[in-house]
Amino acid sequence: MGAAFVKRRMMAELGADWQTRFGRFDLKPAAAASLGQVHRAESLDGAPLACKLQYPDMQSAVEADLKQLQVAFALHRRMNSWLDTSEIAKEIGARVREELDYGREAKHAALYGNVLKDIDAVRVPTVHPDLSTKRLLTLGWLDGERILNFADAPIEIRNRIAQAMFKAWWHPFSRAAVIHGDPHLGNYTVFSEGGEAQGINLLDYGCVRIFHPRFVGGVVDLYRGLLEDDRDRVVHAYEVWGFKRLDKETVDILNIWARFIYGPLLEDRTRTVADGVEPGAYGRREAFSVHQALKERGPVTVPQEFVFMDRAAVGLGAVFLHLRSELNYHRLFEAEIERFSLETLSDRQETALAQAGLPAPV
């Protein structure tokens, strides 16, 4: 959107006197977002701001895209009966429609700010509700550099950034049953102090998935089941997630992917995520094996809650691949689920969601 158009959009969101509510507002966008663009600004007291302004008529554009996705999924179901994509379509539609509501995104940012307030390695921007609407989100500006700028940094720096990423993703999940569902490299920057990288800025909160605590219980059960070779616990985890018709063969197929995703967490040693596998081949063998097996055994219906959990886990792994970090992921994960209980998680989530003004999951 050009400068004249931005002025009209800002007037529509904040009124004719919108410019008087800022100390400065740069009409040239500083960055692009998925549904809008980001402008640098300053508050009246000089605080740096990031104003995300939604493109016009995005709701109809999104609905048109979702209809096209439904058509594509319908064709896929006819041609590939091994995978039922109906629940996947529902989940994508629900999350993308939520991204249109910047008011909800502001609450997501507030939720993350509360859950991560004691984690020094992860910074969450301050929400400015007086300068925000359903289609305009104003947050504090966080200075930082692209993660890929540190791809060739010393290993201790890369490990520090990777550990901050791990904390940014798993800590909210284990404390409030919420994940950042879009671990795109553009949604994070690295902040430095004293001339050295110290942690990450978490910038975007549009694609956030809030789970029922029982889903997190399933994640922990699957981890423990794989770790201790407890098949009954593994099956229980899949059932909690919503997988149906779990005969022995189907469970074995699901375990191929589960052992790939959980692999770095299961081994009590310092390792890279790929552990000797070329980044371009990482996960390809497992995905092919699952695809071939399900073609023979299908169909399988992927539960709604699984979709963005899987997407986020794969995306987070990709960040670790880029950084070539070497960490003991097992011990990091164990620290997050230490003394885990559904009752405690439910209480924590209820408090966190109430403070952010978000509804509890069904």
Tab-separated table of C-alpha atoms in Angstrom:
chain	number	residue	atom	x	y	z
A	1	MET	CA	0.000	0.000	0.000
A	2	GLY	CA	1.354	3.404	-1.021
A	3	ALA	CA	1.496	6.444	1.265
A	4	ALA	CA	-1.858	7.910	0.223
A	5	PHE	CA	-3.577	4.571	0.665
A	6	VAL	CA	-1.936	4.057	4.066
A	7	LYS	CA	-3.302	7.420	5.212
A	8	ARG	CA	-6.824	6.399	4.217
A	9	ARG	CA	-6.476	3.041	5.937
A	10	MET	CA	-5.134	4.601	9.137
A	11	MET	CA	-7.967	7.123	9.103
A	12	ALA	CA	-10.463	4.281	8.796
A	13	GLU	CA	-8.935	2.545	11.842
A	14	LEU	CA	-8.115	5.441	14.196
A	15	GLY	CA	-10.126	8.392	12.879
A	16	ALA	CA	-9.356	11.587	11.003
A	17	ASP	CA	-6.913	12.806	13.654
A	18	TRP	CA	-4.892	9.573	13.681
A	19	GLN	CA	-1.560	11.330	13.041
A	20	THR	CA	-1.882	13.359	16.249
A	21	ARG	CA	-1.781	10.103	18.212
A	22	PHE	CA	1.784	9.376	17.123
A	23	GLY	CA	5.005	11.261	17.645
A	24	ARG	CA	6.100	9.979	14.241
A	25	PHE	CA	4.707	7.571	11.653
A	26	ASP	CA	6.691	6.360	8.647
A	27	LEU	CA	4.328	6.000	5.687
A	28	LYS	CA	6.837	3.739	3.927
A	29	PRO	CA	6.463	0.119	5.118
A	30	ALA	CA	9.399	-1.420	6.968
A	31	ALA	CA	8.310	-5.021	6.366
A	32	ALA	CA	5.579	-7.142	4.845
A	33	ALA	CA	3.324	-9.424	6.882
A	34	SER	CA	1.121	-12.212	5.551
A	35	LEU	CA	-2.073	-10.129	5.676
A	36	GLY	CA	-0.710	-6.614	5.905
A	37	GLN	CA	2.396	-4.472	6.181
A	38	VAL	CA	4.434	-3.115	9.093
A	39	HIS	CA	5.263	0.554	9.606
A	40	ARG	CA	7.767	2.049	12.021
A	41	ALA	CA	6.389	4.744	14.294
A	42	GLU	CA	6.913	6.453	17.638
A	43	SER	CA	4.488	7.037	20.465
A	44	LEU	CA	3.892	10.541	21.800
A	45	ASP	CA	6.445	9.860	24.525
A	46	GLY	CA	9.060	8.694	21.992
A	47	ALA	CA	8.792	4.907	22.378
A	48	PRO	CA	9.541	3.006	19.120
A	49	LEU	CA	6.513	1.226	17.677
A	50	ALA	CA	5.686	-1.388	15.047
A	51	CYS	CA	2.274	-0.802	13.446
A	52	LYS	CA	0.888	-3.727	11.459
A	53	LEU	CA	-1.835	-2.469	9.120
A	54	GLN	CA	-4.021	-5.035	7.382
A	55	TYR	CA	-4.507	-4.859	3.626
A	56	PRO	CA	-8.048	-3.907	2.560
A	57	ASP	CA	-10.732	-6.532	1.965
A	58	MET	CA	-8.558	-9.356	3.261
A	59	GLN	CA	-11.503	-11.311	4.664
A	60	SER	CA	-13.025	-11.926	1.236
A	61	ALA	CA	-9.584	-12.732	-0.189
A	62	VAL	CA	-8.940	-15.261	2.569
A	63	GLU	CA	-12.360	-16.879	2.124
A	64	ALA	CA	-11.720	-17.195	-1.615
A	65	ASP	CA	-8.380	-18.867	-0.929
A	66	LEU	CA	-9.945	-21.242	1.577
A	67	LYS	CA	-12.571	-22.258	-0.989
A	68	GLN	CA	-9.785	-23.051	-3.438
A	69	LEU	CA	-8.069	-25.084	-0.724
A	70	GLN	CA	-11.264	-27.047	-0.138
A	71	VAL	CA	-11.391	-27.857	-3.855
A	72	ALA	CA	-7.751	-28.984	-3.823
A	73	PHE	CA	-8.309	-31.157	-0.763
A	74	ALA	CA	-11.452	-32.683	-2.289
A	75	LEU	CA	-9.477	-33.647	-5.402
A	76	HIS	CA	-6.725	-35.058	-3.189
A	77	ARG	CA	-9.214	-37.234	-1.312
A	78	ARG	CA	-10.560	-38.598	-4.589
A	79	MET	CA	-7.088	-39.357	-5.971
A	80	ASN	CA	-5.384	-40.405	-2.713
A	81	SER	CA	-7.824	-42.251	-0.503
A	82	TRP	CA	-5.115	-43.060	2.063
A	83	LEU	CA	-5.334	-39.588	3.644
A	84	ASP	CA	-8.544	-37.885	4.783
A	85	THR	CA	-7.821	-34.130	4.718
A	86	SER	CA	-11.217	-32.950	5.991
A	87	GLU	CA	-9.977	-32.139	9.514
A	88	ILE	CA	-6.846	-30.486	8.101
A	89	ALA	CA	-9.047	-28.128	6.077
A	90	LYS	CA	-11.097	-27.231	9.163
A	91	GLU	CA	-7.995	-26.460	11.189
A	92	ILE	CA	-6.345	-24.310	8.522
A	93	GLY	CA	-9.577	-22.391	8.022
A	94	ALA	CA	-9.993	-21.743	11.743
A	95	ARG	CA	-6.423	-20.529	12.266
A	96	VAL	CA	-6.312	-18.322	9.140
A	97	ARG	CA	-9.622	-16.675	10.058
A	98	GLU	CA	-8.183	-15.952	13.504
A	99	GLU	CA	-5.208	-14.244	11.861
A	100	LEU	CA	-7.598	-11.693	10.349
A	101	ASP	CA	-8.501	-10.477	13.847
A	102	TYR	CA	-5.664	-8.282	15.079
A	103	GLY	CA	-7.576	-7.788	18.323
A	104	ARG	CA	-7.124	-11.478	19.035
A	105	GLU	CA	-3.475	-11.284	17.990
A	106	ALA	CA	-2.967	-8.521	20.563
A	107	LYS	CA	-4.326	-10.897	23.206
A	108	HIS	CA	-1.983	-13.624	21.950
A	109	ALA	CA	0.960	-11.238	22.376
A	110	ALA	CA	-0.209	-10.384	25.894
A	111	LEU	CA	-0.490	-14.111	26.681
A	112	TYR	CA	3.057	-14.779	25.487
A	113	GLY	CA	4.363	-11.737	27.324
A	114	ASN	CA	2.963	-13.126	30.557
A	115	VAL	CA	4.068	-16.743	30.054
A	116	LEU	CA	7.600	-15.752	28.983
A	117	LYS	CA	8.105	-12.845	31.383
A	118	ASP	CA	10.769	-14.712	33.377
A	119	ILE	CA	12.665	-16.005	30.326
A	120	ASP	CA	15.421	-13.439	29.699
A	121	ALA	CA	16.489	-15.059	26.422
A	122	VAL	CA	13.096	-14.391	24.773
A	123	ARG	CA	11.626	-10.923	24.326
A	124	VAL	CA	7.963	-10.238	23.602
A	125	PRO	CA	6.833	-6.782	22.412
A	126	THR	CA	4.518	-4.632	24.512
A	127	VAL	CA	0.946	-4.284	23.213
A	128	HIS	CA	-0.465	-0.760	22.729
A	129	PRO	CA	-4.245	-1.325	22.819
A	130	ASP	CA	-5.022	2.411	22.498
A	131	LEU	CA	-3.384	2.348	19.054
A	132	SER	CA	-4.824	-0.987	17.951
A	133	THR	CA	-8.053	-2.148	16.317
A	134	LYS	CA	-9.291	-5.311	14.667
A	135	ARG	CA	-7.208	-4.437	11.570
A	136	LEU	CA	-4.387	-2.406	13.109
A	137	LEU	CA	-1.977	-3.879	15.656
A	138	THR	CA	0.535	-1.641	17.397
A	139	LEU	CA	3.351	-3.280	19.345
A	140	GLY	CA	6.615	-2.054	20.767
A	141	TRP	CA	9.464	-2.153	18.235
A	142	LEU	CA	12.182	-4.710	19.072
A	143	ASP	CA	15.566	-4.192	17.416
A	144	GLY	CA	17.316	-7.292	16.175
A	145	GLU	CA	19.059	-9.077	13.320
A	146	ARG	CA	17.913	-11.917	11.112
A	147	ILE	CA	18.633	-15.382	12.494
A	148	LEU	CA	20.399	-16.392	9.288
A	149	ASN	CA	22.963	-13.647	9.917
A	150	PHE	CA	24.276	-15.948	12.651
A	151	ALA	CA	24.426	-19.148	10.600
A	152	ASP	CA	28.246	-18.949	10.579
A	153	ALA	CA	28.695	-17.523	14.077
A	154	PRO	CA	30.760	-19.399	16.684
A	155	ILE	CA	29.027	-22.528	17.949
A	156	GLU	CA	28.381	-21.066	21.412
A	157	ILE	CA	26.425	-18.191	19.821
A	158	ARG	CA	24.437	-20.517	17.567
A	159	ASN	CA	23.661	-22.768	20.517
A	160	ARG	CA	22.535	-19.801	22.598
A	161	ILE	CA	20.109	-18.693	19.880
A	162	ALA	CA	18.839	-22.251	19.366
A	163	GLN	CA	18.273	-22.698	23.088
A	164	ALA	CA	16.279	-19.446	23.166
A	165	MET	CA	14.186	-20.735	20.260
A	166	PHE	CA	13.571	-23.998	22.091
A	167	LYS	CA	12.458	-22.072	25.172
A	168	ALA	CA	10.227	-19.721	23.155
A	169	TRP	CA	8.349	-22.683	21.710
A	170	TRP	CA	8.261	-25.336	24.431
A	171	HIS	CA	7.884	-23.156	27.543
A	172	PRO	CA	4.476	-21.682	26.561
A	173	PHE	CA	3.378	-25.160	25.450
A	174	SER	CA	4.268	-26.805	28.764
A	175	ARG	CA	2.989	-23.884	30.888
A	176	ALA	CA	-0.150	-22.768	29.042
A	177	ALA	CA	-0.823	-25.377	26.316
A	178	VAL	CA	-0.181	-22.872	23.540
A	179	ILE	CA	2.188	-22.932	20.568
A	180	HIS	CA	3.419	-20.445	18.026
A	181	GLY	CA	2.199	-22.217	14.909
A	182	ASP	CA	4.298	-20.333	12.350
A	183	PRO	CA	8.023	-20.786	13.116
A	184	HIS	CA	8.990	-18.875	9.961
A	185	LEU	CA	12.457	-17.344	10.085
A	186	GLY	CA	10.946	-13.906	9.477
A	187	ASN	CA	8.968	-14.106	12.725
A	188	TYR	CA	12.102	-13.991	14.870
A	189	THR	CA	15.080	-11.688	15.191
A	190	VAL	CA	18.154	-11.951	17.385
A	191	PHE	CA	18.866	-9.280	19.990
A	192	SER	CA	22.366	-8.488	21.210
A	193	GLU	CA	23.862	-6.939	24.304
A	194	GLY	CA	27.457	-5.898	24.710
A	195	GLY	CA	28.058	-6.658	21.044
A	196	GLU	CA	27.071	-10.319	21.365
A	197	ALA	CA	23.862	-12.185	20.539
A	198	GLN	CA	21.904	-13.029	23.677
A	199	GLY	CA	18.474	-14.275	22.588
A	200	ILE	CA	15.516	-13.839	20.278
A	201	ASN	CA	12.676	-11.404	19.716
A	202	LEU	CA	9.351	-13.143	19.052
A	203	LEU	CA	7.583	-10.810	16.647
A	204	ASP	CA	4.363	-12.226	15.205
A	205	TYR	CA	1.377	-13.710	17.048
A	206	GLY	CA	-1.193	-14.217	14.323
A	207	CYS	CA	-0.869	-17.995	14.069
A	208	VAL	CA	-1.138	-19.184	17.662
A	209	ARG	CA	-2.785	-22.479	18.598
A	210	ILE	CA	-4.345	-22.887	22.045
A	211	PHE	CA	-4.829	-26.538	23.009
A	212	HIS	CA	-6.888	-28.294	25.612
A	213	PRO	CA	-4.438	-29.449	28.327
A	214	ARG	CA	-5.215	-33.095	27.498
A	215	PHE	CA	-3.476	-32.610	24.138
A	216	VAL	CA	-0.265	-31.622	25.933
A	217	GLY	CA	-0.748	-34.706	28.092
A	218	GLY	CA	-0.791	-36.728	24.872
A	219	VAL	CA	2.490	-35.141	23.753
A	220	VAL	CA	4.122	-36.079	27.074
A	221	ASP	CA	2.621	-39.591	26.978
A	222	LEU	CA	3.912	-40.207	23.464
A	223	TYR	CA	7.363	-38.987	24.474
A	224	ARG	CA	7.435	-41.219	27.541
A	225	GLY	CA	5.969	-44.130	25.612
A	226	LEU	CA	8.639	-43.934	22.903
A	227	LEU	CA	11.383	-43.391	25.471
A	228	GLU	CA	10.357	-46.374	27.611
A	229	ASP	CA	9.037	-48.582	24.781
A	230	ASP	CA	5.584	-48.528	26.401
A	231	ARG	CA	3.235	-49.326	23.525
A	232	ASP	CA	0.048	-48.895	25.564
A	233	ARG	CA	1.087	-45.351	26.478
A	234	VAL	CA	1.895	-44.586	22.843
A	235	VAL	CA	-1.531	-45.803	21.687
A	236	HIS	CA	-3.215	-43.806	24.459
A	237	ALA	CA	-1.411	-40.666	23.259
A	238	TYR	CA	-2.654	-41.121	19.683
A	239	GLU	CA	-6.179	-41.689	20.970
A	240	VAL	CA	-6.017	-38.516	23.061
A	241	TRP	CA	-4.958	-36.598	19.951
A	242	GLY	CA	-7.972	-37.912	18.068
A	243	PHE	CA	-6.600	-40.624	15.793
A	244	LYS	CA	-9.182	-43.337	15.049
A	245	ARG	CA	-9.102	-47.021	14.073
A	246	LEU	CA	-5.695	-47.639	15.628
A	247	ASP	CA	-4.772	-51.198	14.773
A	248	LYS	CA	-1.222	-52.472	15.205
A	249	GLU	CA	-0.127	-51.632	11.662
A	250	THR	CA	-1.469	-48.068	11.799
A	251	VAL	CA	0.289	-47.423	15.110
A	252	ASP	CA	3.553	-48.734	13.639
A	253	ILE	CA	3.163	-46.336	10.702
A	254	LEU	CA	2.446	-43.348	12.941
A	255	ASN	CA	5.473	-44.257	15.030
A	256	ILE	CA	7.761	-43.814	12.016
A	257	TRP	CA	6.925	-40.114	11.950
A	258	ALA	CA	6.750	-39.804	15.735
A	259	ARG	CA	10.261	-41.207	16.172
A	260	PHE	CA	11.515	-38.746	13.558
A	261	ILE	CA	9.880	-35.727	15.234
A	262	TYR	CA	10.815	-36.836	18.760
A	263	GLY	CA	14.241	-38.166	17.756
A	264	PRO	CA	16.384	-35.322	19.165
A	265	LEU	CA	14.383	-35.390	22.420
A	266	LEU	CA	14.796	-39.121	23.015
A	267	GLU	CA	18.599	-39.276	23.125
A	268	ASP	CA	20.392	-38.029	26.227
A	269	ARG	CA	23.406	-36.612	24.425
A	270	THR	CA	24.583	-33.460	22.697
A	271	ARG	CA	23.768	-33.662	18.994
A	272	THR	CA	22.579	-31.719	15.985
A	273	VAL	CA	18.942	-32.118	15.000
A	274	ALA	CA	19.818	-33.913	11.756
A	275	ASP	CA	22.542	-35.973	13.466
A	276	GLY	CA	24.644	-36.607	10.368
A	277	VAL	CA	21.814	-36.516	7.820
A	278	GLU	CA	22.155	-33.909	5.076
A	279	PRO	CA	19.682	-31.035	5.681
A	280	GLY	CA	18.101	-31.525	2.264
A	281	ALA	CA	17.369	-35.159	3.080
A	282	TYR	CA	16.205	-34.571	6.645
A	283	GLY	CA	12.822	-36.222	7.134
A	284	ARG	CA	12.460	-37.220	3.487
A	285	ARG	CA	12.969	-40.937	4.077
A	286	GLU	CA	10.492	-40.988	6.967
A	287	ALA	CA	7.871	-39.019	5.036
A	288	PHE	CA	8.215	-41.375	2.064
A	289	SER	CA	7.922	-44.446	4.320
A	290	VAL	CA	4.768	-43.100	5.975
A	291	HIS	CA	3.264	-42.184	2.599
A	292	GLN	CA	3.892	-45.612	1.098
A	293	ALA	CA	2.641	-47.463	4.163
A	294	LEU	CA	-0.556	-45.434	4.436
A	295	LYS	CA	-1.296	-45.968	0.757
A	296	GLU	CA	-1.522	-49.672	1.582
A	297	ARG	CA	-3.232	-49.313	4.970
A	298	GLY	CA	-5.269	-46.082	4.682
A	299	PRO	CA	-7.289	-44.110	5.040
A	300	VAL	CA	-6.132	-42.182	8.101
A	301	THR	CA	-7.781	-38.966	9.268
A	302	VAL	CA	-5.351	-36.392	10.614
A	303	PRO	CA	-6.949	-34.778	13.712
A	304	GLN	CA	-7.395	-31.006	13.759
A	305	GLU	CA	-5.144	-30.351	16.749
A	306	PHE	CA	-2.285	-32.321	15.213
A	307	VAL	CA	-1.950	-30.081	12.139
A	308	PHE	CA	-0.219	-27.007	13.533
A	309	MET	CA	1.611	-28.992	16.200
A	310	ASP	CA	3.304	-30.977	13.444
A	311	ARG	CA	3.888	-27.884	11.320
A	312	ALA	CA	5.478	-26.009	14.206
A	313	ALA	CA	7.692	-28.960	15.211
A	314	VAL	CA	9.010	-29.331	11.667
A	315	GLY	CA	9.513	-25.574	11.333
A	316	LEU	CA	11.392	-25.377	14.620
A	317	GLY	CA	13.604	-28.226	13.507
A	318	ALA	CA	14.372	-26.285	10.335
A	319	VAL	CA	15.620	-23.347	12.416
A	320	PHE	CA	17.957	-25.694	14.292
A	321	LEU	CA	19.146	-27.074	10.950
A	322	HIS	CA	20.006	-23.575	9.705
A	323	LEU	CA	21.887	-22.820	12.924
A	324	ARG	CA	23.616	-26.233	12.997
A	325	SER	CA	23.181	-26.062	16.761
A	326	GLU	CA	24.564	-28.793	19.016
A	327	LEU	CA	22.469	-29.207	22.159
A	328	ASN	CA	21.214	-31.871	24.511
A	329	TYR	CA	17.574	-31.505	23.418
A	330	HIS	CA	16.572	-34.365	25.711
A	331	ARG	CA	17.593	-32.488	28.848
A	332	LEU	CA	16.066	-29.236	27.616
A	333	PHE	CA	12.761	-31.020	27.075
A	334	GLU	CA	12.915	-32.868	30.388
A	335	ALA	CA	13.365	-29.526	32.151
A	336	GLU	CA	10.169	-28.212	30.521
A	337	ILE	CA	8.012	-31.201	31.512
A	338	GLU	CA	9.508	-31.772	34.963
A	339	ARG	CA	6.759	-32.711	37.442
A	340	PHE	CA	4.183	-32.414	34.658
A	341	SER	CA	0.551	-32.851	35.665
A	342	LEU	CA	-2.670	-32.125	33.792
A	343	GLU	CA	-4.208	-30.498	36.853
A	344	THR	CA	-1.341	-28.028	37.255
A	345	LEU	CA	-1.322	-27.241	33.546
A	346	SER	CA	-5.094	-26.674	33.540
A	347	ASP	CA	-4.804	-24.227	36.417
A	348	ARG	CA	-1.908	-22.361	34.807
A	349	GLN	CA	-3.688	-22.151	31.473
A	350	GLU	CA	-6.928	-20.929	33.020
A	351	THR	CA	-5.074	-18.117	34.784
A	352	ALA	CA	-2.985	-17.154	31.732
A	353	LEU	CA	-5.931	-17.082	29.337
A	354	ALA	CA	-8.061	-15.077	31.757
A	355	GLN	CA	-5.301	-12.480	32.139
A	356	ALA	CA	-5.029	-12.149	28.349
A	357	GLY	CA	-8.817	-12.063	27.829
A	358	LEU	CA	-8.838	-15.220	25.712
A	359	PRO	CA	-11.487	-17.981	25.867
A	360	ALA	CA	-10.601	-21.441	27.116
A	361	PRO	CA	-10.282	-24.148	24.433
A	362	VAL	CA	-13.159	-26.549	23.930
